[in-house]
């Protein structure tokens, strides 16, 4: 079930996303500054439409939760034309209408939910008003997407979970979650690339390493990838962690297009 | 193969170049030299078509020797430097002869000094047995992303063929960017989230560079109230970039530098122009920094791409001449010919 289905119905407005310069070598196309709707789908749809244009001088297109960034080389880009094109594209349609474009790839990542691997699972169950089993079921049955990558190299922000998962980060930081920690807040999951202090609550552990500099494919995920989690026993997670030279932690990747 | 041995190293030594582009979508900011202008100055002094990797030295340098003659340039924050005990001019290029001891001490102003070479660095071998090598088009160490490594005593740089071998020693005039000063700021995507009075007060404030400063960003300190905005509550994480002036929870400004993260949840008042960012990176804690608002059009007009900056620097090059008082063995030079004591011709 696409997570947007559980949201209140979208009321179309005339407001197109803003096109704003960020420094002298990029534009941000921003759908919202604060909370609310299913912005990731609109961001992904706009990004895909823009990438198809292949504008000369553009270095890359990066996605965040409610915005995308178009980075260009000022020495070989017609900045005025790029700005006009981004604005025209912004106003050309209702980017919320069709939701996320179809994913190119689908990942299935093993995750363990034993008490050692999911120290805050019961706390999150309380926050969402579910049993622990229902919480695990939501985490493993929801079709998710990589919404953005950031904070650490390759580290995915994943979502969106149903609205009951819209609880804030905890105010006290957890001193350290391990690499591979699956953590929740704000209807999203973050799969930590490295050990890190965080305010996100740990609800599981994976052996998935989204970034390894000396791996053939240094970065595994792209924003827009579809993703789901598969529950494994603690024993299986121990063996995945013990033999994890490729850093994929038993994940499978299916190419869809 | 030409090598440079690092015999001693101050704590903040790393390989840096102009950074790596194209990885924002994977959460990696460009990184590269904290003071990009210093690398362009190095390229101008060594007659290179574009900057190569250099040693970035934070606060102090180290002791180095080369296994083959190597042309070098010293730029960025001026540091005390000697070659076999003889003082070397900063903001200048020099020949480093085989086995000669190059000693680079502490900064005399600013923060980041640079040792550039006329040959590309292929790798840096660490005493641990690991190596720093080019990755995704750059050899720059990105500490925040865990790419590359700090260089220590016992490290060894390996070079490819020199790009330019016969350029004479040159120098550039000393720049003023090491003492702080005025930095221009262009509007950013979140400027409008701040009240006009808050922005006006920001531009009226004389800031002091704080002690919290590294390659990710530097703190600005001031007396009086902070520069927060009510819009900070519930603000969605959005893209950030080097130069951004970010307000932390209590409204304290931080100016982000080359190793900043790619997305963040703090509101940003504007972006320091790339040309003025070395001023923020280079000045020492306690230096005064002030900011001046410019429009987007003014910022675009002021922008110079790297090749334009390099061309302008080349116009300022002059031959390096040594001051007589710096030459220890001055009397061993034949300074005047044809003069005798007057009696040597009388010897039969």
XYZ file of C-alpha atoms in Angstrom:
605
model
C 0.000 0.000 0.000
C 1.550 3.332 -0.974
C 1.948 5.344 2.229
C 0.261 8.361 0.704
C -3.058 6.482 0.633
C -3.331 6.762 4.382
C -2.880 10.560 4.262
C -5.744 13.003 4.130
C -6.731 13.578 0.475
C -4.577 16.156 -1.258
C -6.224 19.492 -1.991
C -4.663 20.845 -5.177
C -3.476 24.441 -4.955
C -2.139 26.783 -7.608
C 1.180 27.233 -5.838
C 4.005 25.752 -7.877
C 7.298 24.859 -6.150
C 9.756 27.730 -5.645
C 12.959 27.863 -7.692
C 15.652 29.453 -5.530
C 19.397 29.935 -6.013
C 21.644 28.135 -3.499
C 25.071 29.719 -3.956
C 26.311 30.469 -7.463
C 26.390 26.877 -8.671
C 22.976 25.452 -7.854
C 19.228 25.918 -7.660
C 16.881 24.434 -5.107
C 13.396 23.539 -6.317
C 11.400 23.575 -3.103
C 7.900 22.195 -2.597
C 7.614 23.072 1.093
C 9.581 24.357 4.077
C 7.426 22.773 6.753
C 5.639 19.461 7.349
C 2.502 18.218 5.782
C 1.847 16.227 2.682
C 3.443 13.591 0.569
C 6.150 15.855 -0.845
C 8.662 13.063 -1.681
C 6.497 11.794 -4.533
C 6.282 15.260 -6.064
C 10.044 15.762 -5.635
C 10.781 12.422 -7.319
C 8.375 13.164 -10.180
C 9.911 16.606 -10.819
C 13.466 15.227 -10.609
C 12.711 12.532 -13.150
C 11.095 15.013 -15.555
C 14.066 17.379 -15.259
C 16.668 14.629 -15.719
C 15.007 13.641 -18.990
C 15.788 17.116 -20.353
C 19.575 16.625 -19.833
C 20.342 20.362 -19.577
C 23.890 21.245 -20.642
C 26.217 22.090 -17.738
C 24.189 20.328 -15.035
C 26.508 18.267 -12.815
C 23.890 16.423 -10.773
C 20.387 16.390 -9.341
C 20.015 15.531 -5.657
C 16.793 14.842 -3.740
C 15.704 15.789 -0.230
C 12.359 15.361 1.534
C 10.554 18.354 0.048
C 13.104 19.788 -2.369
C 15.657 18.903 -4.976
C 18.962 20.549 -5.810
C 20.250 21.049 -9.330
C 24.039 21.538 -9.240
C 25.672 23.043 -12.337
C 29.075 24.174 -13.558
C 28.775 27.990 -13.808
C 31.566 28.114 -16.404
C 29.541 26.137 -18.962
C 25.900 26.769 -18.035
C 23.413 29.334 -19.319
C 22.182 30.161 -15.816
C 19.300 32.345 -16.984
C 18.002 29.643 -19.329
C 18.349 26.978 -16.634
C 16.462 29.133 -14.133
C 13.667 29.810 -16.642
C 13.421 26.143 -17.542
C 13.177 25.075 -13.886
C 10.420 27.641 -13.304
C 8.493 26.656 -16.426
C 8.738 23.013 -15.466
C 7.583 23.835 -11.917
C 4.421 25.457 -13.253
C 3.781 22.926 -16.011
C 1.715 20.482 -13.940
C 0.507 19.426 -10.502
C 3.489 17.431 -9.285
C 1.448 15.823 -6.506
C -1.105 14.332 -8.828
C 0.659 11.158 -9.899
C 2.717 10.484 -6.783
C 6.143 8.889 -7.053
C 7.250 7.721 -10.498
C 7.822 3.946 -10.720
C 11.087 2.879 -9.037
C 14.046 1.638 -11.081
C 15.129 -0.853 -8.424
C 13.691 -2.625 -5.437
C 15.819 -3.589 -2.416
C 14.980 -6.173 0.196
C 17.102 -5.772 3.324
C 17.215 -8.271 6.228
C 16.617 -6.744 9.657
C 16.625 -8.283 13.143
C 14.220 -7.133 15.846
C 15.546 -8.951 18.968
C 15.936 -6.849 22.124
C 19.701 -6.448 21.603
C 19.155 -5.254 18.043
C 16.023 -3.145 18.596
C 16.466 -1.493 22.023
C 13.675 1.056 21.485
C 11.145 -1.070 19.618
C 8.741 -1.299 22.577
C 9.053 2.471 23.153
C 8.140 3.099 19.514
C 5.256 0.628 19.789
C 3.923 2.723 22.676
C 4.394 5.951 20.693
C 2.470 4.546 17.722
C -0.195 2.877 19.862
C 0.575 -0.574 18.482
C 1.797 -3.868 19.845
C 5.425 -4.781 19.215
C 4.291 -7.395 16.691
C 2.159 -4.835 14.824
C 5.110 -2.440 14.794
C 7.357 -5.084 13.241
C 4.599 -5.923 10.750
C 4.343 -2.288 9.648
C 8.128 -2.082 9.227
C 8.235 -5.223 7.099
C 4.957 -4.836 5.162
C 5.169 -1.185 4.088
C 6.429 -0.432 0.591
C 9.038 2.219 1.219
C 11.216 4.486 -0.915
C 14.627 6.061 -0.388
C 13.578 9.708 0.043
C 17.006 11.302 0.381
C 20.617 10.424 1.115
C 22.630 12.503 3.518
C 24.122 13.240 6.930
C 26.744 10.544 6.252
C 27.877 9.216 2.840
C 25.255 6.967 1.296
C 23.001 7.098 4.377
C 19.326 6.791 3.390
C 16.261 8.547 4.743
C 13.432 6.111 4.055
C 9.670 6.598 4.099
C 6.977 7.334 4.494
C 5.508 5.246 7.311
C 1.809 5.602 8.227
C 0.768 8.836 10.002
C 0.835 7.257 13.512
C 4.632 7.150 13.078
C 4.772 10.955 13.034
C 6.490 11.219 16.426
C 9.442 13.597 16.939
C 13.055 12.702 17.559
C 13.793 12.152 21.254
C 15.207 15.232 22.965
C 18.082 13.340 24.624
C 20.571 11.898 22.180
C 21.363 8.190 22.255
C 25.164 8.317 22.728
C 25.734 5.844 19.905
C 23.742 3.623 17.583
C 25.819 1.088 15.618
C 26.407 1.044 11.858
C 23.399 -0.638 10.273
C 20.979 0.610 12.936
C 17.429 1.083 11.654
C 15.927 4.095 13.431
C 12.576 5.879 13.324
C 11.058 9.376 13.714
C 8.797 11.745 11.717
C 7.262 8.889 9.634
C 10.753 8.097 8.357
C 13.493 5.552 8.912
C 17.206 6.254 8.836
C 19.565 3.335 8.233
C 22.805 4.507 9.813
C 25.917 4.156 7.668
C 28.315 4.645 10.603
C 28.176 4.497 14.401
C 26.650 7.805 15.463
C 24.956 9.688 18.273
C 21.329 10.381 17.354
C 17.875 11.406 18.502
C 16.269 8.775 16.260
C 14.989 5.661 18.075
C 16.530 2.320 17.144
C 13.898 -0.225 16.059
C 16.126 -2.827 14.395
C 19.566 -3.742 13.105
C 20.722 -4.561 9.593
C 24.133 -5.663 8.307
C 23.644 -3.304 5.339
C 26.512 -0.850 4.693
C 25.205 1.771 2.233
C 28.707 3.208 1.682
C 32.087 1.476 1.515
C 34.740 3.540 -0.277
C 36.753 0.516 -1.494
C 33.787 -1.601 -2.635
C 33.275 -1.885 -6.420
C 29.950 -0.122 -5.998
C 30.847 2.366 -3.259
C 27.262 3.632 -2.864
C 24.454 1.069 -2.978
C 21.289 3.189 -2.871
C 19.839 6.030 -4.932
C 17.030 8.353 -3.924
C 13.833 6.954 -5.417
C 14.802 3.281 -4.980
C 12.002 1.115 -3.636
C 12.843 -0.752 -0.492
C 11.335 -3.204 1.967
C 12.617 -4.933 5.075
C 12.592 -8.656 5.759
C 12.544 -9.866 9.376
C 15.292 -12.353 10.243
C 16.136 -14.083 13.521
C 18.874 -12.761 15.749
C 20.900 -15.889 14.934
C 20.617 -15.167 11.220
C 21.677 -11.551 11.799
C 24.740 -12.739 13.731
C 25.790 -14.870 10.777
C 25.106 -12.048 8.293
C 27.291 -9.739 10.405
C 30.023 -12.398 10.701
C 30.354 -12.882 6.921
C 29.732 -9.482 5.404
C 32.716 -8.724 3.158
C 30.542 -7.053 0.506
C 28.720 -4.993 3.151
C 25.375 -5.891 1.634
C 24.235 -7.763 4.725
C 22.204 -10.249 2.696
C 20.260 -7.553 0.837
C 18.792 -8.384 -2.547
C 18.367 -5.872 -5.363
C 15.854 -6.370 -8.164
C 16.190 -4.227 -11.297
C 12.718 -3.117 -12.371
C 13.350 -1.078 -15.523
C 59.614 7.889 -8.960
C 59.854 11.150 -7.027
C 58.853 10.875 -3.393
C 58.417 13.311 -0.548
C 59.153 11.979 2.922
C 57.251 13.497 5.806
C 59.795 13.455 8.642
C 57.689 15.468 11.092
C 54.043 16.526 10.856
C 51.858 18.962 12.778
C 48.407 17.534 13.664
C 46.381 19.091 10.842
C 48.140 17.790 7.747
C 46.141 16.407 4.807
C 46.111 16.173 1.032
C 43.619 18.567 -0.550
C 42.683 19.622 -4.047
C 39.714 21.506 -5.502
C 37.345 18.805 -4.191
C 35.075 16.210 -5.809
C 31.828 17.134 -7.475
C 28.780 15.070 -8.288
C 28.302 13.304 -4.939
C 25.784 15.630 -3.256
C 23.102 13.074 -4.156
C 25.071 10.517 -2.117
C 25.481 12.814 0.870
C 29.094 13.855 0.226
C 29.889 17.571 -0.055
C 32.698 18.611 -2.438
C 35.291 19.076 0.330
C 38.736 20.076 -0.919
C 40.973 22.907 0.268
C 39.531 25.128 3.000
C 41.125 28.038 1.083
C 40.692 27.306 -2.629
C 42.377 30.574 -3.612
C 45.627 29.296 -2.048
C 45.630 26.323 -4.447
C 45.051 28.645 -7.400
C 47.971 30.798 -6.173
C 50.095 27.644 -5.984
C 49.161 26.759 -9.567
C 50.042 30.290 -10.759
C 53.427 30.218 -8.980
C 54.277 26.822 -10.510
C 53.009 27.785 -14.002
C 50.462 24.959 -13.901
C 47.352 25.041 -16.109
C 45.159 24.109 -13.101
C 45.725 23.320 -9.412
C 47.100 19.914 -8.417
C 46.800 18.300 -4.988
C 48.664 20.112 -2.190
C 49.446 19.524 1.459
C 47.035 21.530 3.593
C 48.681 22.480 6.889
C 46.373 23.663 9.671
C 48.248 25.973 12.038
C 51.696 24.465 11.421
C 53.489 22.332 8.841
C 56.244 19.767 9.299
C 59.622 18.639 7.988
C 59.942 17.241 4.471
C 62.617 15.927 2.094
C 62.386 14.858 -1.533
C 64.105 11.953 -3.344
C 64.394 13.933 -6.603
C 64.400 17.676 -7.313
C 60.868 18.989 -6.860
C 59.472 22.415 -7.544
C 57.206 23.631 -4.747
C 55.055 26.634 -3.890
C 54.146 27.969 -0.447
C 50.778 29.739 -0.263
C 47.851 30.424 2.066
C 48.440 31.339 5.708
C 52.065 32.543 5.916
C 54.219 30.177 7.989
C 57.881 30.247 8.942
C 59.723 28.161 6.366
C 63.363 27.222 5.921
C 65.318 25.158 3.421
C 68.487 23.673 4.955
C 68.137 26.337 7.649
C 67.840 29.251 5.198
C 64.593 31.270 5.309
C 62.247 30.767 2.376
C 59.881 33.440 1.082
C 56.137 32.649 1.480
C 53.740 33.159 -1.429
C 56.554 32.038 -3.699
C 57.823 29.036 -5.637
C 61.149 27.357 -4.921
C 63.270 24.406 -5.979
C 63.478 21.659 -3.362
C 66.801 19.888 -4.069
C 67.280 16.160 -3.388
C 67.666 15.435 0.321
C 67.381 19.097 1.374
C 65.384 19.598 4.550
C 62.262 21.742 4.126
C 61.011 22.846 7.518
C 57.620 24.578 7.812
C 56.746 25.920 11.254
C 53.761 27.727 12.745
C 51.479 30.308 11.127
C 52.393 33.994 11.326
C 48.808 34.893 10.325
C 45.739 32.924 9.270
C 45.083 29.201 9.696
C 45.670 27.058 6.591
C 49.030 27.032 4.787
C 49.595 25.053 1.575
C 52.593 23.237 0.123
C 51.949 22.733 -3.604
C 54.001 20.702 -6.067
C 54.674 20.873 -9.785
C 53.830 17.173 -10.120
C 50.591 15.313 -9.356
C 50.430 13.310 -6.117
C 49.628 9.702 -7.049
C 49.370 8.379 -3.511
C 50.271 8.960 0.111
C 51.586 5.906 1.963
C 50.866 5.878 5.682
C 53.029 4.220 8.341
C 50.017 1.994 9.066
C 50.489 0.319 5.673
C 47.405 1.928 4.141
C 47.468 4.573 1.405
C 45.494 7.633 0.365
C 44.792 7.398 -3.360
C 42.489 9.278 -5.756
C 38.834 8.326 -5.343
C 35.923 9.554 -7.479
C 38.188 11.988 -9.334
C 39.945 13.556 -6.342
C 42.630 12.702 -3.776
C 41.239 15.227 -1.266
C 40.774 13.936 2.259
C 37.207 14.513 3.487
C 37.422 13.984 7.235
C 33.681 14.318 7.878
C 32.886 11.647 5.277
C 35.724 9.340 6.363
C 37.455 9.569 2.959
C 41.282 9.721 2.996
C 43.382 10.175 6.125
C 45.378 12.574 8.250
C 49.059 12.533 7.292
C 51.660 11.915 9.985
C 55.415 11.550 10.372
C 56.551 8.537 8.380
C 54.149 9.175 5.503
C 55.512 9.264 1.999
C 53.981 10.992 -1.036
C 54.567 9.527 -4.497
C 54.463 11.808 -7.519
C 53.783 11.345 -11.194
C 55.734 13.210 -13.874
C 56.164 16.926 -13.279
C 53.768 19.046 -15.294
C 56.217 21.950 -15.532
C 59.911 21.530 -14.837
C 61.770 24.695 -15.799
C 59.752 27.686 -14.558
C 61.858 30.156 -12.541
C 61.145 30.943 -8.870
C 58.265 33.410 -8.743
C 56.349 35.257 -6.093
C 52.932 36.862 -5.585
C 52.069 39.901 -3.467
C 50.816 39.111 0.045
C 47.040 39.036 0.373
C 44.954 40.529 3.194
C 42.521 37.647 3.650
C 44.204 36.251 6.789
C 42.987 38.948 9.189
C 39.194 38.637 8.767
C 37.288 41.656 7.467
C 34.216 42.173 5.319
C 32.480 39.283 3.509
C 29.705 39.644 0.944
C 26.552 37.549 1.424
C 24.014 36.657 -1.268
C 20.426 35.655 -0.484
C 19.748 31.928 -0.097
C 16.646 29.715 -0.252
C 15.774 30.460 3.398
C 16.635 34.152 3.698
C 12.920 34.995 3.657
C 12.337 32.858 6.747
C 14.126 35.548 8.801
C 12.535 38.788 9.958
C 13.903 41.871 8.171
C 15.019 43.283 11.547
C 16.985 40.103 12.286
C 18.784 40.330 8.932
C 19.478 44.054 9.430
C 20.895 43.368 12.892
C 23.061 40.569 11.491
C 24.602 42.908 8.908
C 25.170 45.596 11.578
C 26.986 43.219 13.926
C 30.754 42.955 14.308
C 31.376 39.235 14.854
C 34.333 37.501 16.416
C 35.453 34.206 14.956
C 34.889 31.564 17.642
C 37.152 28.773 18.855
C 34.806 26.216 17.292
C 36.202 26.147 13.807
C 37.194 23.315 11.497
C 36.864 22.312 7.862
C 33.093 21.846 8.282
C 32.342 25.323 9.557
C 33.237 28.160 11.900
C 31.273 29.719 14.757
C 30.585 33.461 14.814
C 30.299 35.088 18.232
C 28.694 38.371 19.210
C 27.238 40.019 22.263
C 23.502 40.566 22.454
C 20.678 38.345 21.340
C 20.984 35.581 18.753
C 19.639 35.506 15.208
C 16.939 32.879 15.415
C 13.658 32.686 13.520
C 10.344 31.183 14.632
C 10.351 29.315 11.297
C 13.129 27.079 12.676
C 10.475 25.007 14.475
C 9.451 22.064 12.325
C 11.631 23.184 9.421
C 12.157 20.330 6.972
C 15.760 19.342 6.305
C 16.926 20.967 3.098
C 20.085 21.373 1.039
C 23.021 23.265 2.498
C 26.262 24.365 0.855
C 29.652 25.876 1.652
C 29.276 29.559 2.506
C 25.836 29.157 4.084
C 25.277 31.100 7.306
C 23.399 28.607 9.468
C 21.696 29.501 12.751
C 21.823 26.786 15.414
C 18.965 26.337 17.892
C 19.962 29.289 20.048
C 20.487 31.562 17.029
C 24.282 31.397 16.927
C 25.610 31.765 13.382
C 27.981 29.219 11.833
C 29.503 29.763 8.406
C 29.762 26.407 6.616
C 32.974 25.429 4.818
C 33.959 22.846 2.203
C 33.332 19.757 4.381
C 29.811 20.723 5.478
C 27.010 18.189 5.317
C 24.757 18.176 2.254
C 21.385 18.548 3.990
C 20.498 20.060 7.328
C 17.602 21.242 9.430
C 18.874 24.610 10.693
C 17.679 27.776 8.927
C 20.232 29.723 6.868
C 20.279 33.480 6.467
C 22.307 33.634 3.248
C 25.483 32.432 1.545
C 28.961 34.002 1.741
C 30.305 34.511 -1.789
C 32.902 31.881 -2.787
C 35.483 34.622 -3.359
C 35.143 35.856 0.254
C 34.905 32.438 1.932
C 38.723 32.048 2.309
C 38.562 35.112 4.585
C 36.212 33.227 6.943
C 38.242 29.996 6.753
C 41.635 31.647 7.181
C 41.273 34.205 9.958
C 42.178 33.083 13.476
C 39.766 32.770 16.422
C 39.262 36.250 17.842
C 39.479 37.975 14.445
C 36.685 40.355 13.456
C 34.315 39.388 10.644
C 31.525 41.514 9.230
C 29.020 40.779 6.523
C 27.562 42.826 3.724
C 24.344 41.988 1.904
C 24.529 41.863 -1.889
C 21.828 41.015 -4.408
C 21.853 37.874 -6.526
C 22.750 39.955 -9.592
C 25.668 41.599 -7.785
C 26.877 38.173 -6.669
C 26.685 36.776 -10.196
C 28.517 39.817 -11.579
C 31.268 39.426 -8.988
C 31.735 35.728 -9.677
C 34.973 34.618 -11.321
C 35.466 31.020 -12.341
C 38.729 29.306 -11.377
C 40.364 29.817 -14.786
C 39.648 33.563 -14.634
C 41.087 33.825 -11.113
C 44.168 31.914 -12.262
C 44.664 34.249 -15.251
C 44.421 37.291 -12.984
C 46.975 35.788 -10.579
C 49.415 35.146 -13.429
C 49.374 38.888 -14.181
C 50.640 39.572 -10.647
C 53.623 37.180 -10.729
C 57.099 38.655 -10.306
C 60.510 36.958 -10.272
C 61.586 35.940 -6.791
C 64.678 37.837 -5.648
C 66.487 37.015 -2.455
C 67.258 39.787 0.035
C 71.054 39.942 0.694
C 70.565 39.708 4.471
C 68.874 36.316 3.961
C 71.940 34.838 2.265
C 74.114 33.360 5.020
C 77.141 32.593 2.876
C 77.036 35.918 1.058
C 80.863 36.321 1.201
C 81.398 33.079 -0.689
C 79.702 34.537 -3.743
C 81.929 36.327 -6.238
C 80.089 39.622 -6.041
C 82.697 41.818 -7.718
C 85.384 40.725 -10.142
C 88.677 42.435 -11.102
C 89.617 43.819 -7.694
C 92.792 42.688 -5.932
C 94.508 43.472 -2.668
C 96.996 45.449 -4.692
C 100.084 43.457 -3.842
C 99.318 40.065 -5.351
C 100.463 41.233 -8.763
C 103.837 42.133 -7.274
C 104.710 38.540 -6.551
C 107.479 37.637 -8.897
